[in-house]
Amino acid sequence: MKIDPQQKKIKAQVRELFTAYLEKNKQRKTPERYAILDEIYSHKEHFDVDSLFVKMKSRNYQVSRATVYNTLDLLVEAELVKKHQFGQNTSHYEQAYGYRQHDHLICNRCKEVLEFCDPRVQQISNTMGSLLKFQIGHHSLHLYGDPLLTEKGECQHCNKNLYP
Amino acid sequence: MKIDPQQKKIKAQVRELFTAYLEKNKQRKTPERYAILDEIYSHKEHFDVDSLFVKMKSRNYQVSRATVYNTLDLLVEAELVKKHQFGQNTSHYEQAYGYRQHDHLICNRCKEVLEFCDPRVQQISNTMGSLLKFQIGHHSLHLYGDPLLTEKGECQHCNKNLYP
DNA sequence: CTCGGTGCAAAGCTTTTGCATCCGC
DNA sequence: GCGGATGCAAAAGCTTTGCACCGAG
């Protein structure tokens, strides 16, 4: 894996933000917590708890599942990680820092997750917040659909033949 | 419970639609399936699998959990029921017929689910579908937020005192 | 030193599966 | 009567919990 200087910078910023969060909330700064944060910000992709657990294990770092769950909760609370539920019963997570606001489109065929941006989502959130008298903290917009195939029956995204 | 003539009419229509779906897909018309559909359309509220199972049991109708799960899948497929995942690990369901398109706002405090309508959601769905070359089948937009409290600290929805 | 965090394994919940029986077609 | 659907219970996931030990403050 290449070392992206931009990613390295983000990692450092995120560590600082996490430290600030931990201090503010009088939580301990354990090496496990930082190791998990670091691992998460080493890959751009979405992930689930188990794949993160396996990644930690396959590196030199030994953590328990319980700690992974605990730390993810903390990171969500600190707004450094976002939690999603895409149709399945497993939760998916993604980085929340250094990345512009976006939503997700999930392919019904291959379950791949694409990202997109639309400012109207924020507008809706604002409108409904004031209309219903809520302070909206976050939202999730998921679109589910089938890819339009080429005349050969190939998916225009994963390039796999998905006919029919 | 009052018998709402409008609701009764909807029930009849839904039964017909379900019959059409079952015939089209060469599935059997079992009494259990109709009983479950009927139970779902007897209450307007959202529900989860277990509460539906309990409701069926507490009536005269005995069904197994497996059948509830199977039938819900069918009903989702037939577009008579919508499935949602609100933050928790339990799936929630709601009627999909005789009800205008709407999305959900979930209260962070009491977990109550409010509904709202905004045509811009459909517009976003259309825009992103053609932009990313997908045929969007359905979507889910969930807003999560805290209710604005009155000066006495009461929630303006459930009227409970939620201070602080 | 103290008390919160961690690791491990067991328990808890929701959902799925296997198999015998039942019943719609 | 055949083959799919159901019921029951067991199994399979994912997540949470209990408890002993460890280590950050």
mmCIF file of N, CA and C in Angstrom, chain A residues 34-137:
data_model
loop_
_atom_site.group_PDB
_atom_site.id
_atom_site.type_symbol
_atom_site.label_atom_id
_atom_site.label_comp_id
_atom_site.label_asym_id
_atom_site.label_seq_id
_atom_site.Cartn_x
_atom_site.Cartn_y
_atom_site.Cartn_z
ATOM 1 N N TYR A 34 -6.533 4.116 20.029
ATOM 2 C CA TYR A 34 -5.816 4.794 18.953
ATOM 3 C C TYR A 34 -5.480 3.839 17.819
ATOM 4 N N ALA A 35 -5.181 2.599 18.183
ATOM 5 C CA ALA A 35 -4.852 1.615 17.148
ATOM 6 C C ALA A 35 -6.056 1.377 16.236
ATOM 7 N N ILE A 36 -7.229 1.302 16.845
ATOM 8 C CA ILE A 36 -8.442 1.082 16.057
ATOM 9 C C ILE A 36 -8.717 2.290 15.156
ATOM 10 N N LEU A 37 -8.619 3.472 15.718
ATOM 11 C CA LEU A 37 -8.820 4.683 14.915
ATOM 12 C C LEU A 37 -7.860 4.704 13.736
ATOM 13 N N ASP A 38 -6.601 4.373 14.017
ATOM 14 C CA ASP A 38 -5.588 4.388 12.974
ATOM 15 C C ASP A 38 -5.905 3.388 11.876
ATOM 16 N N GLU A 39 -6.318 2.216 12.273
ATOM 17 C CA GLU A 39 -6.653 1.184 11.288
ATOM 18 C C GLU A 39 -7.803 1.652 10.396
ATOM 19 N N ILE A 40 -8.809 2.250 11.023
ATOM 20 C CA ILE A 40 -9.959 2.723 10.246
ATOM 21 C C ILE A 40 -9.535 3.758 9.214
ATOM 22 N N TYR A 41 -8.648 4.670 9.602
ATOM 23 C CA TYR A 41 -8.237 5.720 8.683
ATOM 24 C C TYR A 41 -7.088 5.291 7.771
ATOM 25 N N SER A 42 -6.793 3.985 7.775
ATOM 26 C CA SER A 42 -5.790 3.462 6.845
ATOM 27 C C SER A 42 -6.431 2.961 5.548
ATOM 28 N N HIS A 43 -7.738 2.831 5.568
ATOM 29 C CA HIS A 43 -8.437 2.353 4.369
ATOM 30 C C HIS A 43 -9.643 3.242 4.126
ATOM 31 N N LYS A 44 -9.904 3.519 2.888
ATOM 32 C CA LYS A 44 -11.013 4.416 2.586
ATOM 33 C C LYS A 44 -12.363 3.717 2.588
ATOM 34 N N GLU A 45 -12.344 2.417 2.397
ATOM 35 C CA GLU A 45 -13.598 1.710 2.186
ATOM 36 C C GLU A 45 -14.488 1.645 3.437
ATOM 37 N N HIS A 46 -15.733 1.363 3.178
ATOM 38 C CA HIS A 46 -16.660 1.043 4.252
ATOM 39 C C HIS A 46 -16.224 -0.294 4.851
ATOM 40 N N PHE A 47 -16.655 -0.567 6.053
ATOM 41 C CA PHE A 47 -16.275 -1.830 6.676
ATOM 42 C C PHE A 47 -17.314 -2.220 7.713
ATOM 43 N N ASP A 48 -17.286 -3.485 8.095
ATOM 44 C CA ASP A 48 -18.143 -3.912 9.194
ATOM 45 C C ASP A 48 -17.256 -4.315 10.369
ATOM 46 N N VAL A 49 -17.872 -4.587 11.497
ATOM 47 C CA VAL A 49 -17.115 -4.835 12.718
ATOM 48 C C VAL A 49 -16.159 -6.004 12.552
ATOM 49 N N ASP A 50 -16.640 -7.064 11.950
ATOM 50 C CA ASP A 50 -15.815 -8.249 11.860
ATOM 51 C C ASP A 50 -14.597 -8.050 10.970
ATOM 52 N N SER A 51 -14.778 -7.362 9.838
ATOM 53 C CA SER A 51 -13.625 -7.168 8.958
ATOM 54 C C SER A 51 -12.586 -6.276 9.641
ATOM 55 N N LEU A 52 -13.054 -5.328 10.426
ATOM 56 C CA LEU A 52 -12.115 -4.496 11.172
ATOM 57 C C LEU A 52 -11.378 -5.336 12.207
ATOM 58 N N PHE A 53 -12.123 -6.185 12.886
ATOM 59 C CA PHE A 53 -11.532 -7.074 13.892
ATOM 60 C C PHE A 53 -10.456 -7.963 13.271
ATOM 61 N N VAL A 54 -10.774 -8.523 12.108
ATOM 62 C CA VAL A 54 -9.820 -9.400 11.420
ATOM 63 C C VAL A 54 -8.582 -8.623 10.982
ATOM 64 N N LYS A 55 -8.813 -7.408 10.447
ATOM 65 C CA LYS A 55 -7.680 -6.582 10.018
ATOM 66 C C LYS A 55 -6.740 -6.282 11.185
ATOM 67 N N MET A 56 -7.321 -5.951 12.326
ATOM 68 C CA MET A 56 -6.503 -5.653 13.502
ATOM 69 C C MET A 56 -5.683 -6.882 13.891
ATOM 70 N N LYS A 57 -6.339 -8.009 13.841
ATOM 71 C CA LYS A 57 -5.701 -9.246 14.254
ATOM 72 C C LYS A 57 -4.565 -9.608 13.291
ATOM 73 N N SER A 58 -4.820 -9.433 11.983
ATOM 74 C CA SER A 58 -3.827 -9.826 10.986
ATOM 75 C C SER A 58 -2.623 -8.883 11.014
ATOM 76 N N ARG A 59 -2.805 -7.704 11.569
ATOM 77 C CA ARG A 59 -1.645 -6.862 11.830
ATOM 78 C C ARG A 59 -1.063 -7.337 13.146
ATOM 79 N N ASN A 60 -0.191 -6.579 13.683
ATOM 80 C CA ASN A 60 0.405 -7.008 14.942
ATOM 81 C C ASN A 60 -0.503 -6.739 16.134
ATOM 82 N N TYR A 61 -1.638 -6.057 15.865
ATOM 83 C CA TYR A 61 -2.398 -5.581 17.002
ATOM 84 C C TYR A 61 -3.550 -6.481 17.437
ATOM 85 N N GLN A 62 -3.467 -6.943 18.644
ATOM 86 C CA GLN A 62 -4.465 -7.839 19.215
ATOM 87 C C GLN A 62 -5.497 -7.041 20.016
ATOM 88 N N VAL A 63 -6.728 -7.065 19.561
ATOM 89 C CA VAL A 63 -7.804 -6.456 20.345
ATOM 90 C C VAL A 63 -8.971 -7.421 20.390
ATOM 91 N N SER A 64 -9.841 -7.237 21.343
ATOM 92 C CA SER A 64 -11.009 -8.106 21.432
ATOM 93 C C SER A 64 -12.173 -7.470 20.695
ATOM 94 N N ARG A 65 -13.111 -8.309 20.319
ATOM 95 C CA ARG A 65 -14.307 -7.784 19.654
ATOM 96 C C ARG A 65 -15.004 -6.742 20.529
ATOM 97 N N ALA A 66 -15.088 -7.032 21.805
ATOM 98 C CA ALA A 66 -15.761 -6.095 22.712
ATOM 99 C C ALA A 66 -15.144 -4.706 22.615
ATOM 100 N N THR A 67 -13.829 -4.662 22.567
ATOM 101 C CA THR A 67 -13.147 -3.368 22.481
ATOM 102 C C THR A 67 -13.441 -2.691 21.147
ATOM 103 N N VAL A 68 -13.494 -3.479 20.092
ATOM 104 C CA VAL A 68 -13.833 -2.904 18.790
ATOM 105 C C VAL A 68 -15.216 -2.254 18.855
ATOM 106 N N TYR A 69 -16.167 -2.974 19.404
ATOM 107 C CA TYR A 69 -17.514 -2.416 19.535
ATOM 108 C C TYR A 69 -17.508 -1.168 20.405
ATOM 109 N N ASN A 70 -16.869 -1.245 21.538
ATOM 110 C CA ASN A 70 -16.831 -0.094 22.433
ATOM 111 C C ASN A 70 -16.220 1.125 21.756
ATOM 112 N N THR A 71 -15.104 0.885 21.102
ATOM 113 C CA THR A 71 -14.395 2.005 20.492
ATOM 114 C C THR A 71 -15.180 2.600 19.330
ATOM 115 N N LEU A 72 -15.829 1.737 18.566
ATOM 116 C CA LEU A 72 -16.640 2.266 17.468
ATOM 117 C C LEU A 72 -17.753 3.162 17.998
ATOM 118 N N ASP A 73 -18.356 2.755 19.094
ATOM 119 C CA ASP A 73 -19.385 3.607 19.696
ATOM 120 C C ASP A 73 -18.813 4.968 20.064
ATOM 121 N N LEU A 74 -17.636 4.936 20.655
ATOM 122 C CA LEU A 74 -16.977 6.191 21.022
ATOM 123 C C LEU A 74 -16.713 7.042 19.789
ATOM 124 N N LEU A 75 -16.202 6.407 18.747
ATOM 125 C CA LEU A 75 -15.846 7.154 17.536
ATOM 126 C C LEU A 75 -17.073 7.722 16.841
ATOM 127 N N VAL A 76 -18.166 6.997 16.909
ATOM 128 C CA VAL A 76 -19.408 7.521 16.344
ATOM 129 C C VAL A 76 -19.840 8.733 17.155
ATOM 130 N N GLU A 77 -19.748 8.587 18.451
ATOM 131 C CA GLU A 77 -20.117 9.684 19.345
ATOM 132 C C GLU A 77 -19.231 10.909 19.102
ATOM 133 N N ALA A 78 -17.967 10.637 18.827
ATOM 134 C CA ALA A 78 -17.013 11.728 18.588
ATOM 135 C C ALA A 78 -17.130 12.271 17.161
ATOM 136 N N GLU A 79 -18.026 11.657 16.377
ATOM 137 C CA GLU A 79 -18.259 12.062 14.989
ATOM 138 C C GLU A 79 -17.047 11.877 14.098
ATOM 139 N N LEU A 80 -16.256 10.872 14.427
ATOM 140 C CA LEU A 80 -15.102 10.556 13.581
ATOM 141 C C LEU A 80 -15.409 9.358 12.692
ATOM 142 N N VAL A 81 -16.500 8.686 13.006
ATOM 143 C CA VAL A 81 -16.916 7.524 12.225
ATOM 144 C C VAL A 81 -18.432 7.586 12.082
ATOM 145 N N LYS A 82 -18.915 7.169 10.915
ATOM 146 C CA LYS A 82 -20.365 7.109 10.723
ATOM 147 C C LYS A 82 -20.828 5.662 10.662
ATOM 148 N N LYS A 83 -21.972 5.417 11.231
ATOM 149 C CA LYS A 83 -22.531 4.073 11.255
ATOM 150 C C LYS A 83 -23.711 4.008 10.287
ATOM 151 N N HIS A 84 -23.776 2.947 9.510
ATOM 152 C CA HIS A 84 -24.871 2.787 8.559
ATOM 153 C C HIS A 84 -25.494 1.415 8.654
ATOM 154 N N GLN A 85 -26.741 1.330 8.290
ATOM 155 C CA GLN A 85 -27.415 0.035 8.159
ATOM 156 C C GLN A 85 -27.925 -0.074 6.737
ATOM 157 N N PHE A 86 -27.216 -0.812 5.925
ATOM 158 C CA PHE A 86 -27.688 -1.025 4.556
ATOM 159 C C PHE A 86 -28.436 -2.350 4.493
ATOM 160 N N GLY A 87 -29.725 -2.346 4.476
ATOM 161 C CA GLY A 87 -30.513 -3.566 4.269
ATOM 162 C C GLY A 87 -30.139 -4.797 5.098
ATOM 163 N N GLN A 88 -28.885 -5.160 5.164
ATOM 164 C CA GLN A 88 -28.508 -6.353 5.935
ATOM 165 C C GLN A 88 -28.638 -6.105 7.429
ATOM 166 N N ASN A 89 -28.379 -7.168 8.192
ATOM 167 C CA ASN A 89 -28.457 -6.995 9.638
ATOM 168 C C ASN A 89 -27.119 -6.594 10.262
ATOM 169 N N THR A 90 -26.078 -6.527 9.441
ATOM 170 C CA THR A 90 -24.792 -6.081 9.974
ATOM 171 C C THR A 90 -24.639 -4.577 9.776
ATOM 172 N N SER A 91 -24.103 -3.927 10.774
ATOM 173 C CA SER A 91 -23.853 -2.489 10.657
ATOM 174 C C SER A 91 -22.596 -2.250 9.833
ATOM 175 N N HIS A 92 -22.616 -1.204 9.051
ATOM 176 C CA HIS A 92 -21.429 -0.814 8.300
ATOM 177 C C HIS A 92 -20.980 0.550 8.790
ATOM 178 N N TYR A 93 -19.671 0.761 8.719
ATOM 179 C CA TYR A 93 -19.106 2.003 9.207
ATOM 180 C C TYR A 93 -18.253 2.646 8.123
ATOM 181 N N GLU A 94 -18.033 3.937 8.273
ATOM 182 C CA GLU A 94 -17.102 4.615 7.363
ATOM 183 C C GLU A 94 -16.509 5.825 8.064
ATOM 184 N N GLN A 95 -15.395 6.287 7.532
ATOM 185 C CA GLN A 95 -14.754 7.486 8.052
ATOM 186 C C GLN A 95 -15.718 8.664 7.949
ATOM 187 N N ALA A 96 -15.640 9.555 8.908
ATOM 188 C CA ALA A 96 -16.538 10.706 8.878
ATOM 189 C C ALA A 96 -15.772 12.013 8.758
ATOM 190 N N TYR A 97 -14.472 11.928 8.825
ATOM 191 C CA TYR A 97 -13.681 13.163 8.777
ATOM 192 C C TYR A 97 -12.875 13.245 7.482
ATOM 193 N N GLY A 98 -12.719 14.455 6.980
ATOM 194 C CA GLY A 98 -11.903 14.664 5.787
ATOM 195 C C GLY A 98 -12.596 14.197 4.529
ATOM 196 N N TYR A 99 -13.901 14.185 4.596
ATOM 197 C CA TYR A 99 -14.664 13.631 3.504
ATOM 198 C C TYR A 99 -15.916 14.456 3.426
ATOM 199 N N ARG A 100 -16.268 14.891 2.235
ATOM 200 C CA ARG A 100 -17.434 15.745 2.167
ATOM 201 C C ARG A 100 -18.715 14.951 2.437
ATOM 202 N N GLN A 101 -19.720 15.671 2.842
ATOM 203 C CA GLN A 101 -21.052 15.104 3.077
ATOM 204 C C GLN A 101 -21.500 14.323 1.849
ATOM 205 N N HIS A 102 -21.974 13.124 2.049
ATOM 206 C CA HIS A 102 -22.453 12.355 0.908
ATOM 207 C C HIS A 102 -23.481 11.336 1.364
ATOM 208 N N ASP A 103 -24.191 10.780 0.389
ATOM 209 C CA ASP A 103 -25.156 9.731 0.695
ATOM 210 C C ASP A 103 -24.846 8.513 -0.163
ATOM 211 N N HIS A 104 -25.698 7.495 -0.070
ATOM 212 C CA HIS A 104 -25.326 6.220 -0.682
ATOM 213 C C HIS A 104 -26.374 5.627 -1.615
ATOM 214 N N LEU A 105 -25.861 5.005 -2.667
ATOM 215 C CA LEU A 105 -26.714 4.259 -3.568
ATOM 216 C C LEU A 105 -26.224 2.812 -3.520
ATOM 217 N N ILE A 106 -27.112 1.895 -3.204
ATOM 218 C CA ILE A 106 -26.729 0.496 -3.043
ATOM 219 C C ILE A 106 -27.248 -0.319 -4.231
ATOM 220 N N CYS A 107 -26.353 -1.024 -4.884
ATOM 221 C CA CYS A 107 -26.721 -1.838 -6.038
ATOM 222 C C CYS A 107 -27.439 -3.105 -5.566
ATOM 223 N N ASN A 108 -28.636 -3.303 -6.070
ATOM 224 C CA ASN A 108 -29.411 -4.489 -5.682
ATOM 225 C C ASN A 108 -28.754 -5.784 -6.150
ATOM 226 N N ARG A 109 -27.993 -5.686 -7.208
ATOM 227 C CA ARG A 109 -27.423 -6.897 -7.797
ATOM 228 C C ARG A 109 -26.164 -7.339 -7.069
ATOM 229 N N CYS A 110 -25.190 -6.430 -6.972
ATOM 230 C CA CYS A 110 -23.907 -6.839 -6.384
ATOM 231 C C CYS A 110 -23.687 -6.252 -4.992
ATOM 232 N N LYS A 111 -24.657 -5.488 -4.508
ATOM 233 C CA LYS A 111 -24.581 -4.912 -3.157
ATOM 234 C C LYS A 111 -23.466 -3.872 -2.998
ATOM 235 N N GLU A 112 -22.848 -3.501 -4.102
ATOM 236 C CA GLU A 112 -21.818 -2.478 -4.026
ATOM 237 C C GLU A 112 -22.453 -1.165 -3.559
ATOM 238 N N VAL A 113 -21.692 -0.353 -2.868
ATOM 239 C CA VAL A 113 -22.201 0.915 -2.369
ATOM 240 C C VAL A 113 -21.513 2.071 -3.082
ATOM 241 N N LEU A 114 -22.289 2.891 -3.774
ATOM 242 C CA LEU A 114 -21.749 4.080 -4.440
ATOM 243 C C LEU A 114 -22.102 5.300 -3.613
ATOM 244 N N GLU A 115 -21.303 6.338 -3.752
ATOM 245 C CA GLU A 115 -21.574 7.548 -3.001
ATOM 246 C C GLU A 115 -22.006 8.660 -3.943
ATOM 247 N N PHE A 116 -22.832 9.543 -3.422
ATOM 248 C CA PHE A 116 -23.207 10.702 -4.224
ATOM 249 C C PHE A 116 -23.480 11.887 -3.315
ATOM 250 N N CYS A 117 -23.500 13.054 -3.929
ATOM 251 C CA CYS A 117 -23.723 14.298 -3.199
ATOM 252 C C CYS A 117 -24.910 15.011 -3.791
ATOM 253 N N ASP A 118 -25.764 15.546 -2.972
ATOM 254 C CA ASP A 118 -26.818 16.403 -3.482
ATOM 255 C C ASP A 118 -27.204 17.383 -2.396
ATOM 256 N N PRO A 119 -27.024 18.667 -2.675
ATOM 257 C CA PRO A 119 -27.292 19.677 -1.630
ATOM 258 C C PRO A 119 -28.749 19.694 -1.190
ATOM 259 N N ARG A 120 -29.628 19.135 -2.022
ATOM 260 C CA ARG A 120 -31.047 19.164 -1.658
ATOM 261 C C ARG A 120 -31.335 18.332 -0.421
ATOM 262 N N VAL A 121 -30.467 17.354 -0.146
ATOM 263 C CA VAL A 121 -30.667 16.533 1.049
ATOM 264 C C VAL A 121 -30.586 17.413 2.296
ATOM 265 N N GLN A 122 -29.572 18.272 2.308
ATOM 266 C CA GLN A 122 -29.411 19.165 3.443
ATOM 267 C C GLN A 122 -30.594 20.123 3.541
ATOM 268 N N GLN A 123 -31.079 20.556 2.394
ATOM 269 C CA GLN A 123 -32.232 21.468 2.397
ATOM 270 C C GLN A 123 -33.460 20.796 3.001
ATOM 271 N N ILE A 124 -33.668 19.533 2.608
ATOM 272 C CA ILE A 124 -34.811 18.800 3.154
ATOM 273 C C ILE A 124 -34.669 18.671 4.661
ATOM 274 N N SER A 125 -33.461 18.322 5.071
ATOM 275 C CA SER A 125 -33.192 18.171 6.494
ATOM 276 C C SER A 125 -33.523 19.457 7.254
ATOM 277 N N ASN A 126 -33.097 20.588 6.692
ATOM 278 C CA ASN A 126 -33.383 21.872 7.332
ATOM 279 C C ASN A 126 -34.873 22.164 7.369
ATOM 280 N N THR A 127 -35.523 21.975 6.229
ATOM 281 C CA THR A 127 -36.959 22.251 6.136
ATOM 282 C C THR A 127 -37.731 21.437 7.163
ATOM 283 N N MET A 128 -37.463 20.139 7.194
ATOM 284 C CA MET A 128 -38.233 19.271 8.071
ATOM 285 C C MET A 128 -37.893 19.497 9.540
ATOM 286 N N GLY A 129 -36.640 19.816 9.789
ATOM 287 C CA GLY A 129 -36.253 20.123 11.159
ATOM 288 C C GLY A 129 -37.076 21.272 11.702
ATOM 289 N N SER A 130 -37.157 22.364 10.944
ATOM 290 C CA SER A 130 -37.894 23.513 11.483
ATOM 291 C C SER A 130 -39.400 23.280 11.448
ATOM 292 N N LEU A 131 -39.857 22.529 10.449
ATOM 293 C CA LEU A 131 -41.293 22.264 10.347
ATOM 294 C C LEU A 131 -41.776 21.394 11.510
ATOM 295 N N LEU A 132 -41.001 20.372 11.824
ATOM 296 C CA LEU A 132 -41.415 19.424 12.868
ATOM 297 C C LEU A 132 -40.818 19.772 14.232
ATOM 298 N N LYS A 133 -40.078 20.872 14.265
ATOM 299 C CA LYS A 133 -39.480 21.336 15.515
ATOM 300 C C LYS A 133 -38.491 20.337 16.109
ATOM 301 N N PHE A 134 -37.550 19.978 15.264
ATOM 302 C CA PHE A 134 -36.466 19.109 15.701
ATOM 303 C C PHE A 134 -35.131 19.723 15.315
ATOM 304 N N GLN A 135 -34.152 19.460 16.133
ATOM 305 C CA GLN A 135 -32.781 19.802 15.804
ATOM 306 C C GLN A 135 -32.176 18.550 15.169
ATOM 307 N N ILE A 136 -32.069 18.552 13.845
ATOM 308 C CA ILE A 136 -31.593 17.347 13.164
ATOM 309 C C ILE A 136 -30.087 17.186 13.352
ATOM 310 N N GLY A 137 -29.698 16.049 13.875
ATOM 311 C CA GLY A 137 -28.284 15.802 14.102
ATOM 312 C C GLY A 137 -27.623 15.167 12.894
#
